[in-house]
Amino acid sequence: MALANKKGATAKLRSAAFKRVRADHSAELAGDYVEMIADLIDERGEARCTDLAMRLGVANATVVKTLKRLTDQGLVTQEPYRAIFLTGDGWKMAEDGKRKHMVVENFLLALGVSADTARIDSEGIEHHVSADTLKAMARFLSRNPIN
Amino acid sequence: MALANKKGATAKLRSAAFKRVRADHSAELAGDYVEMIADLIDERGEARCTDLAMRLGVANATVVKTLKRLTDQGLVTQEPYRAIFLTGDGWKMAEDGKRKHMVVENFLLALGVSADTARIDSEGIEHHVSADTLKAMARFLSRNPIN
DNA sequence: TACAAAGTTTAGCATAGGCTAACTTATATG
DNA sequence: CATATAAGTTAGCCTATGCTAAACTTTGTA
């Protein structure tokens, strides 16, 4: 009995990490979209379907479908055949994501990897970095500035 | 024309990171499964469906379905109602994964995050760390040993 | 040995995230 | 101003990854 409980508890602890990873994954796409929409609006005043598709490397139709989900989630607004906008929540998520992304990418640079690697790896890593780890990265960064 | 080309090239570069992330994700599950199967075999001589399900935090049927894919991919062997084994490729993948996991987790510890955070975050991060970044982490680790 | 419990598998469903092809709308230009 | 081209949308398909419920094997034990 004691053993069974201990086994159960251990498995539960262990499985928590995997559950977190799966949760991260579903949040990830939304984060990437809103960040990119924010970038496009900053750069050129508006975000269009085609630009998103190109930058994400997916088909147009995929973007349309995903945007529908994001609209349902209250992150994005749009009208047919028109540009895409962010809601308040969307902007917040975009900004949080961008800040996080910046820390992770700069951290990798400070660690000594190439700019290309930092750009690519940070894209995958950022969504799995907890607040604690982000703080540790920022601390490292402040002690080991890039050049 | 020159501008159009430049735009296309930039988008292509940018989209590469996202393509990598998507590719990482499909490889990720396989990695987690084989690592865990290897652990179970090491710990208790055999890996069973139920243990995998508990540790991964998913339903039994999900494990069965995934194992079918892994068998098709030549990573795992099994017979109905019997324990699960790894092929040569499976073992190799498990060992590579474990080594990588170890570096990432220890790296996070060396960076100063808690053991719990290191365990959880490393699970998500490891699959997005390129060879270059892994090397940089190992280098940091050798200069900043844990305790 | 027979049967109950534990473990495994199958069937059927849902959602997310991809794709292509066909269609509709907006826009720029001759 | 008419129309060709670019952009956006819809429909329909696929795979991966989850789930529950029901059926089937294995195994330990009365």
Tab-separated table of C-alpha atoms (C1' of nucleotides) in Angstrom:
chain	number	residue	atom	x	y	z
A	1	MET	CA	0.000	0.000	0.000
A	2	ALA	CA	2.700	2.425	1.012
A	3	LEU	CA	4.642	1.307	-1.995
A	4	ALA	CA	1.688	1.675	-4.309
A	5	ASN	CA	1.098	5.195	-3.058
A	6	LYS	CA	4.693	6.117	-3.486
A	7	LYS	CA	4.698	4.735	-6.997
A	8	GLY	CA	1.584	6.687	-7.832
A	9	ALA	CA	2.987	9.890	-6.415
A	10	THR	CA	6.257	9.519	-8.267
A	11	ALA	CA	4.497	8.882	-11.547
A	12	LYS	CA	2.291	11.902	-10.977
A	13	LEU	CA	5.293	14.112	-10.390
A	14	ARG	CA	7.007	12.742	-13.426
A	15	SER	CA	3.981	13.122	-15.643
A	16	ALA	CA	3.602	16.761	-14.644
A	17	ALA	CA	6.542	17.712	-16.828
A	18	PHE	CA	5.003	16.067	-19.867
A	19	LYS	CA	1.648	17.648	-19.213
A	20	ARG	CA	3.348	21.022	-19.082
A	21	VAL	CA	5.060	20.341	-22.396
A	22	ARG	CA	1.753	19.434	-24.034
A	23	ALA	CA	0.095	22.538	-22.621
A	24	ASP	CA	3.018	24.658	-23.842
A	25	HIS	CA	2.559	23.300	-27.323
A	26	SER	CA	-1.026	24.383	-27.649
A	27	ALA	CA	-0.198	27.857	-26.380
A	28	GLU	CA	2.811	28.086	-28.653
A	29	LEU	CA	1.070	28.569	-31.967
A	30	ALA	CA	-1.118	31.342	-30.619
A	31	GLY	CA	1.983	33.080	-29.283
A	32	ASP	CA	3.801	32.849	-32.586
A	33	TYR	CA	0.845	34.229	-34.509
A	34	VAL	CA	0.173	37.224	-32.308
A	35	GLU	CA	3.873	38.096	-32.110
A	36	MET	CA	4.123	38.002	-35.844
A	37	ILE	CA	0.961	40.004	-36.348
A	38	ALA	CA	2.308	42.634	-33.948
A	39	ASP	CA	5.601	42.735	-35.856
A	40	LEU	CA	3.831	43.180	-39.174
A	41	ILE	CA	1.639	45.960	-37.844
A	42	ASP	CA	4.713	47.714	-36.449
A	43	GLU	CA	6.701	47.271	-39.637
A	44	ARG	CA	4.125	48.064	-42.258
A	45	GLY	CA	0.981	49.266	-40.578
A	46	GLU	CA	-1.055	46.146	-41.180
A	47	ALA	CA	-0.866	42.369	-41.038
A	48	ARG	CA	-2.104	40.332	-43.957
A	49	CYS	CA	-2.772	36.677	-44.329
A	50	THR	CA	-0.168	36.165	-47.030
A	51	ASP	CA	2.646	37.724	-45.027
A	52	LEU	CA	1.872	35.505	-42.084
A	53	ALA	CA	1.789	32.455	-44.319
A	54	MET	CA	5.159	33.328	-45.827
A	55	ARG	CA	6.873	34.057	-42.555
A	56	LEU	CA	5.497	30.978	-40.863
A	57	GLY	CA	6.207	28.797	-43.866
A	58	VAL	CA	2.664	27.400	-44.126
A	59	ALA	CA	-0.121	27.595	-46.683
A	60	ASN	CA	-2.553	30.437	-46.797
A	61	ALA	CA	-5.498	28.269	-45.901
A	62	THR	CA	-3.713	27.109	-42.764
A	63	VAL	CA	-3.367	30.700	-41.619
A	64	VAL	CA	-7.047	31.366	-42.238
A	65	LYS	CA	-8.068	28.364	-40.193
A	66	THR	CA	-5.765	29.219	-37.325
A	67	LEU	CA	-6.889	32.845	-37.291
A	68	LYS	CA	-10.436	31.615	-36.820
A	69	ARG	CA	-9.380	29.824	-33.656
A	70	LEU	CA	-7.493	32.865	-32.423
A	71	THR	CA	-10.530	35.020	-33.087
A	72	ASP	CA	-12.630	32.605	-31.042
A	73	GLN	CA	-10.047	32.869	-28.287
A	74	GLY	CA	-10.381	36.633	-28.293
A	75	LEU	CA	-6.842	37.403	-29.388
A	76	VAL	CA	-7.502	38.669	-32.889
A	77	THR	CA	-10.179	40.561	-34.810
A	78	GLN	CA	-10.760	40.562	-38.527
A	79	GLU	CA	-13.343	41.125	-41.214
A	80	PRO	CA	-13.509	39.184	-44.443
A	81	TYR	CA	-10.914	40.203	-47.025
A	82	ARG	CA	-9.456	42.794	-44.686
A	83	ALA	CA	-6.306	43.113	-42.591
A	84	ILE	CA	-5.890	41.403	-39.236
A	85	PHE	CA	-5.848	43.207	-35.877
A	86	LEU	CA	-5.047	42.274	-32.309
A	87	THR	CA	-7.342	42.675	-29.334
A	88	GLY	CA	-6.052	44.004	-26.039
A	89	ASP	CA	-5.332	40.475	-24.903
A	90	GLY	CA	-3.605	39.831	-28.210
A	91	TRP	CA	-1.290	42.799	-27.770
A	92	LYS	CA	-0.479	41.772	-24.246
A	93	MET	CA	0.364	38.260	-25.316
A	94	ALA	CA	2.464	39.560	-28.195
A	95	GLU	CA	4.425	41.863	-25.956
A	96	ASP	CA	5.006	39.277	-23.257
A	97	GLY	CA	6.151	36.855	-25.907
A	98	LYS	CA	8.461	39.328	-27.536
A	99	ARG	CA	10.092	40.229	-24.256
A	100	LYS	CA	10.608	36.578	-23.457
A	101	HIS	CA	11.909	35.843	-26.920
A	102	MET	CA	14.410	38.661	-26.662
A	103	VAL	CA	15.778	37.422	-23.350
A	104	VAL	CA	16.151	33.871	-24.613
A	105	GLU	CA	17.781	34.876	-27.881
A	106	ASN	CA	20.204	37.263	-26.218
A	107	PHE	CA	20.933	34.699	-23.572
A	108	LEU	CA	21.947	32.201	-26.233
A	109	LEU	CA	24.153	34.810	-27.857
A	110	ALA	CA	25.791	35.561	-24.513
A	111	LEU	CA	26.326	31.857	-24.069
A	112	GLY	CA	28.370	31.933	-27.230
A	113	VAL	CA	26.280	30.435	-30.011
A	114	SER	CA	26.080	31.980	-33.476
A	115	ALA	CA	23.422	34.515	-34.401
A	116	ASP	CA	21.702	32.058	-36.732
A	117	THR	CA	21.588	29.336	-34.119
A	118	ALA	CA	20.355	31.754	-31.486
A	119	ARG	CA	17.537	32.878	-33.740
A	120	ILE	CA	16.448	29.379	-34.650
A	121	ASP	CA	16.849	27.723	-31.248
A	122	SER	CA	15.244	30.568	-29.333
A	123	GLU	CA	12.106	30.140	-31.424
A	124	GLY	CA	11.694	26.603	-30.119
A	125	ILE	CA	12.984	27.148	-26.609
A	126	GLU	CA	11.120	30.288	-25.582
A	127	HIS	CA	7.801	28.548	-25.140
A	128	HIS	CA	9.188	26.091	-22.628
A	129	VAL	CA	10.995	28.519	-20.376
A	130	SER	CA	9.328	29.092	-17.003
A	131	ALA	CA	9.394	32.407	-15.183
A	132	ASP	CA	12.163	31.087	-12.921
A	133	THR	CA	14.394	30.045	-15.762
A	134	LEU	CA	13.742	33.288	-17.598
A	135	LYS	CA	14.860	35.169	-14.528
A	136	ALA	CA	18.020	33.091	-14.317
A	137	MET	CA	18.718	33.831	-17.973
A	138	ALA	CA	18.227	37.547	-17.452
A	139	ARG	CA	20.578	37.433	-14.469
A	140	PHE	CA	23.214	35.665	-16.527
A	141	LEU	CA	22.719	38.181	-19.288
A	142	SER	CA	23.258	41.134	-16.991
A	143	ARG	CA	26.510	39.619	-15.753
A	144	ASN	CA	27.678	38.541	-19.184
A	145	PRO	CA	26.586	41.228	-21.613
A	146	ILE	CA	26.891	40.516	-25.320
A	147	ASN	CA	30.116	42.294	-26.285
B	1	MET	CA	12.062	42.758	-58.712
B	2	ALA	CA	15.133	43.077	-56.527
B	3	LEU	CA	12.876	44.073	-53.681
B	4	ALA	CA	10.515	41.177	-54.259
B	5	ASN	CA	13.410	38.755	-54.220
B	6	LYS	CA	14.784	40.222	-51.052
B	7	LYS	CA	11.406	39.987	-49.381
B	8	GLY	CA	11.065	36.373	-50.438
B	9	ALA	CA	14.514	35.502	-49.184
B	10	THR	CA	13.931	37.165	-45.833
B	11	ALA	CA	10.641	35.374	-45.350
B	12	LYS	CA	12.262	32.082	-46.251
B	13	LEU	CA	14.972	32.602	-43.665
B	14	ARG	CA	12.450	33.595	-41.075
B	15	SER	CA	10.157	30.671	-41.798
B	16	ALA	CA	13.042	28.218	-41.406
B	17	ALA	CA	12.927	28.620	-37.644
B	18	PHE	CA	9.235	27.759	-37.526
B	19	LYS	CA	9.701	24.810	-39.807
B	20	ARG	CA	12.384	23.527	-37.473
B	21	VAL	CA	10.075	23.914	-34.492
B	22	ARG	CA	7.327	21.949	-36.244
B	23	ALA	CA	9.769	19.227	-37.206
B	24	ASP	CA	11.078	19.109	-33.635
B	25	HIS	CA	7.582	18.571	-32.357
B	26	SER	CA	6.934	15.491	-34.389
B	27	ALA	CA	10.262	13.993	-33.341
B	28	GLU	CA	9.671	14.908	-29.728
B	29	LEU	CA	7.061	12.346	-28.834
B	30	ALA	CA	9.105	9.498	-30.239
B	31	GLY	CA	12.074	10.662	-28.193
B	32	ASP	CA	10.079	10.824	-24.991
B	33	TYR	CA	8.655	7.364	-25.500
B	34	VAL	CA	11.921	5.588	-26.251
B	35	GLU	CA	13.710	7.335	-23.388
B	36	MET	CA	11.018	6.280	-21.009
B	37	ILE	CA	10.958	2.724	-22.299
B	38	ALA	CA	14.718	2.555	-21.830
B	39	ASP	CA	14.385	3.867	-18.279
B	40	LEU	CA	11.732	1.313	-17.435
B	41	ILE	CA	13.772	-1.548	-18.835
B	42	ASP	CA	16.786	-0.369	-16.842
B	43	GLU	CA	14.796	0.054	-13.652
B	44	ARG	CA	12.617	-3.004	-13.681
B	45	GLY	CA	13.631	-5.227	-16.546
B	46	GLU	CA	10.648	-4.512	-18.738
B	47	ALA	CA	8.469	-1.720	-20.003
B	48	ARG	CA	4.704	-2.048	-19.869
B	49	CYS	CA	1.979	-0.002	-21.404
B	50	THR	CA	0.485	1.037	-18.089
B	51	ASP	CA	3.751	2.378	-16.694
B	52	LEU	CA	4.273	4.461	-19.787
B	53	ALA	CA	0.749	5.812	-19.580
B	54	MET	CA	1.191	6.766	-15.928
B	55	ARG	CA	4.533	8.442	-16.400
B	56	LEU	CA	3.443	10.328	-19.482
B	57	GLY	CA	0.138	11.267	-17.935
B	58	VAL	CA	-1.980	9.988	-20.835
B	59	ALA	CA	-4.559	7.231	-21.248
B	60	ASN	CA	-3.585	3.679	-21.940
B	61	ALA	CA	-5.159	3.657	-25.356
B	62	THR	CA	-3.076	6.654	-26.358
B	63	VAL	CA	0.086	4.753	-25.542
B	64	VAL	CA	-1.041	1.760	-27.573
B	65	LYS	CA	-1.738	3.909	-30.579
B	66	THR	CA	1.549	5.745	-30.366
B	67	LEU	CA	3.509	2.533	-29.917
B	68	LYS	CA	2.024	1.324	-33.179
B	69	ARG	CA	3.524	4.317	-34.943
B	70	LEU	CA	6.870	3.808	-33.241
B	71	THR	CA	6.843	0.166	-34.282
B	72	ASP	CA	6.209	1.236	-37.872
B	73	GLN	CA	9.127	3.623	-37.563
B	74	GLY	CA	11.387	0.782	-36.476
B	75	LEU	CA	12.095	2.089	-32.978
B	76	VAL	CA	10.152	-0.416	-30.938
B	77	THR	CA	9.146	-4.069	-31.078
B	78	GLN	CA	6.255	-5.720	-29.307
B	79	GLU	CA	3.874	-8.630	-29.413
B	80	PRO	CA	0.275	-8.491	-28.288
B	81	TYR	CA	-0.185	-8.472	-24.507
B	82	ARG	CA	3.570	-8.612	-23.958
B	83	ALA	CA	6.196	-6.138	-22.780
B	84	ILE	CA	7.703	-3.504	-25.069
B	85	PHE	CA	11.277	-3.578	-26.377
B	86	LEU	CA	13.528	-1.202	-28.242
B	87	THR	CA	15.246	-1.902	-31.536
B	88	GLY	CA	18.856	-0.900	-32.083
B	89	ASP	CA	17.687	2.409	-33.479
B	90	GLY	CA	15.404	2.803	-30.501
B	91	TRP	CA	18.249	2.334	-28.039
B	92	LYS	CA	20.414	4.763	-29.919
B	93	MET	CA	17.698	7.402	-29.906
B	94	ALA	CA	17.043	6.805	-26.219
B	95	GLU	CA	20.685	7.176	-25.320
B	96	ASP	CA	21.205	10.286	-27.418
B	97	GLY	CA	18.122	11.776	-25.854
B	98	LYS	CA	19.176	10.923	-22.344
B	99	ARG	CA	22.598	12.450	-22.830
B	100	LYS	CA	21.066	15.605	-24.198
B	101	HIS	CA	18.493	15.732	-21.445
B	102	MET	CA	21.197	15.394	-18.824
B	103	VAL	CA	23.219	18.266	-20.229
B	104	VAL	CA	20.207	20.553	-20.433
B	105	GLU	CA	18.959	19.728	-16.950
B	106	ASN	CA	22.377	20.143	-15.377
B	107	PHE	CA	22.899	23.301	-17.319
B	108	LEU	CA	19.736	24.775	-15.846
B	109	LEU	CA	20.862	23.750	-12.386
B	110	ALA	CA	24.220	25.383	-12.946
B	111	LEU	CA	22.409	28.480	-14.103
B	112	GLY	CA	20.783	28.596	-10.696
B	113	VAL	CA	17.216	27.398	-11.071
B	114	SER	CA	15.608	24.986	-8.616
B	115	ALA	CA	15.715	21.231	-9.101
B	116	ASP	CA	11.985	21.076	-9.803
B	117	THR	CA	12.135	23.827	-12.379
B	118	ALA	CA	15.191	22.281	-14.007
B	119	ARG	CA	13.423	18.968	-14.313
B	120	ILE	CA	10.248	20.408	-15.765
B	121	ASP	CA	11.786	23.002	-18.084
B	122	SER	CA	14.457	20.675	-19.402
B	123	GLU	CA	11.740	18.315	-20.582
B	124	GLY	CA	10.369	20.975	-22.878
B	125	ILE	CA	13.639	22.615	-23.855
B	126	GLU	CA	15.743	19.607	-24.736
B	127	HIS	CA	13.990	18.910	-28.006
B	128	HIS	CA	14.702	22.371	-29.359
B	129	VAL	CA	18.389	22.560	-28.538
B	130	SER	CA	20.672	22.306	-31.557
B	131	ALA	CA	24.075	20.633	-31.456
B	132	ASP	CA	25.723	24.050	-31.271
B	133	THR	CA	23.697	25.203	-28.311
B	134	LEU	CA	24.193	21.889	-26.567
B	135	LYS	CA	27.925	22.311	-26.959
B	136	ALA	CA	27.723	25.811	-25.509
B	137	MET	CA	25.753	24.472	-22.568
B	138	ALA	CA	28.289	21.737	-21.951
B	139	ARG	CA	31.080	24.288	-22.078
B	140	PHE	CA	29.317	26.473	-19.552
B	141	LEU	CA	28.736	23.449	-17.385
B	142	SER	CA	32.378	22.472	-17.361
B	143	ARG	CA	33.330	25.994	-16.270
B	144	ASN	CA	30.537	26.302	-13.743
B	145	PRO	CA	30.124	22.896	-12.150
B	146	ILE	CA	27.055	22.338	-9.980
B	147	ASN	CA	28.317	22.914	-6.436
C	1	DT	C1'	-9.090	-25.402	-12.214
C	2	DA	C1'	-11.910	-21.612	-12.477
C	3	DC	C1'	-12.524	-17.022	-11.930
C	4	DA	C1'	-11.579	-12.201	-10.685
C	5	DA	C1'	-8.438	-8.548	-11.210
C	6	DA	C1'	-5.122	-6.339	-13.846
C	7	DG	C1'	-3.415	-5.223	-18.083
C	8	DT	C1'	-3.929	-4.716	-23.221
C	9	DT	C1'	-6.264	-3.842	-27.343
C	10	DT	C1'	-9.959	-2.132	-30.455
C	11	DA	C1'	-13.428	0.971	-31.920
C	12	DG	C1'	-15.049	5.267	-32.364
C	13	DC	C1'	-14.864	10.019	-31.405
C	14	DA	C1'	-12.716	14.936	-31.085
C	15	DT	C1'	-9.385	18.668	-31.911
C	16	DA	C1'	-5.257	20.788	-33.822
C	17	DG	C1'	-2.699	21.748	-37.552
C	18	DG	C1'	-1.149	20.738	-42.056
C	19	DC	C1'	-2.276	20.482	-47.351
C	20	DT	C1'	-4.467	21.387	-52.364
C	21	DA	C1'	-7.958	22.924	-55.422
C	22	DA	C1'	-11.677	25.750	-56.480
C	23	DC	C1'	-14.029	29.857	-55.654
C	24	DT	C1'	-14.840	34.804	-54.311
C	25	DT	C1'	-13.463	39.514	-53.478
C	26	DA	C1'	-10.465	43.577	-53.910
C	27	DT	C1'	-7.491	46.339	-56.443
C	28	DA	C1'	-4.545	48.234	-59.839
C	29	DT	C1'	-3.998	49.419	-64.493
C	30	DG	C1'	-4.702	49.697	-69.556
D	1	DC	C1'	-14.597	51.394	-66.360
D	2	DA	C1'	-13.521	46.729	-67.338
D	3	DT	C1'	-10.849	43.273	-66.390
D	4	DA	C1'	-6.572	40.688	-65.063
D	5	DT	C1'	-4.040	39.618	-61.083
D	6	DA	C1'	-3.417	39.335	-56.294
D	7	DA	C1'	-5.362	38.240	-51.999
D	8	DG	C1'	-8.525	35.883	-49.117
D	9	DT	C1'	-11.897	32.137	-48.279
D	10	DT	C1'	-14.156	27.566	-48.406
D	11	DA	C1'	-14.390	22.730	-48.911
D	12	DG	C1'	-12.517	18.561	-48.291
D	13	DC	C1'	-8.808	15.762	-47.274
D	14	DC	C1'	-4.884	13.849	-44.160
D	15	DT	C1'	-2.055	12.754	-39.904
D	16	DA	C1'	-0.939	13.192	-35.019
D	17	DT	C1'	-2.441	13.100	-30.557
D	18	DG	C1'	-5.684	12.945	-27.161
D	19	DC	C1'	-10.057	10.653	-24.935
D	20	DT	C1'	-13.773	6.882	-23.220
D	21	DA	C1'	-16.054	2.597	-23.353
D	22	DA	C1'	-16.111	-2.086	-24.387
D	23	DA	C1'	-13.847	-6.358	-25.436
D	24	DC	C1'	-10.260	-9.423	-24.898
D	25	DT	C1'	-5.851	-11.788	-22.610
D	26	DT	C1'	-2.996	-12.954	-18.851
D	27	DT	C1'	-2.174	-14.110	-14.392
D	28	DG	C1'	-2.536	-14.804	-9.519
D	29	DT	C1'	-5.186	-17.039	-6.180
D	30	DA	C1'	-9.254	-19.220	-3.803
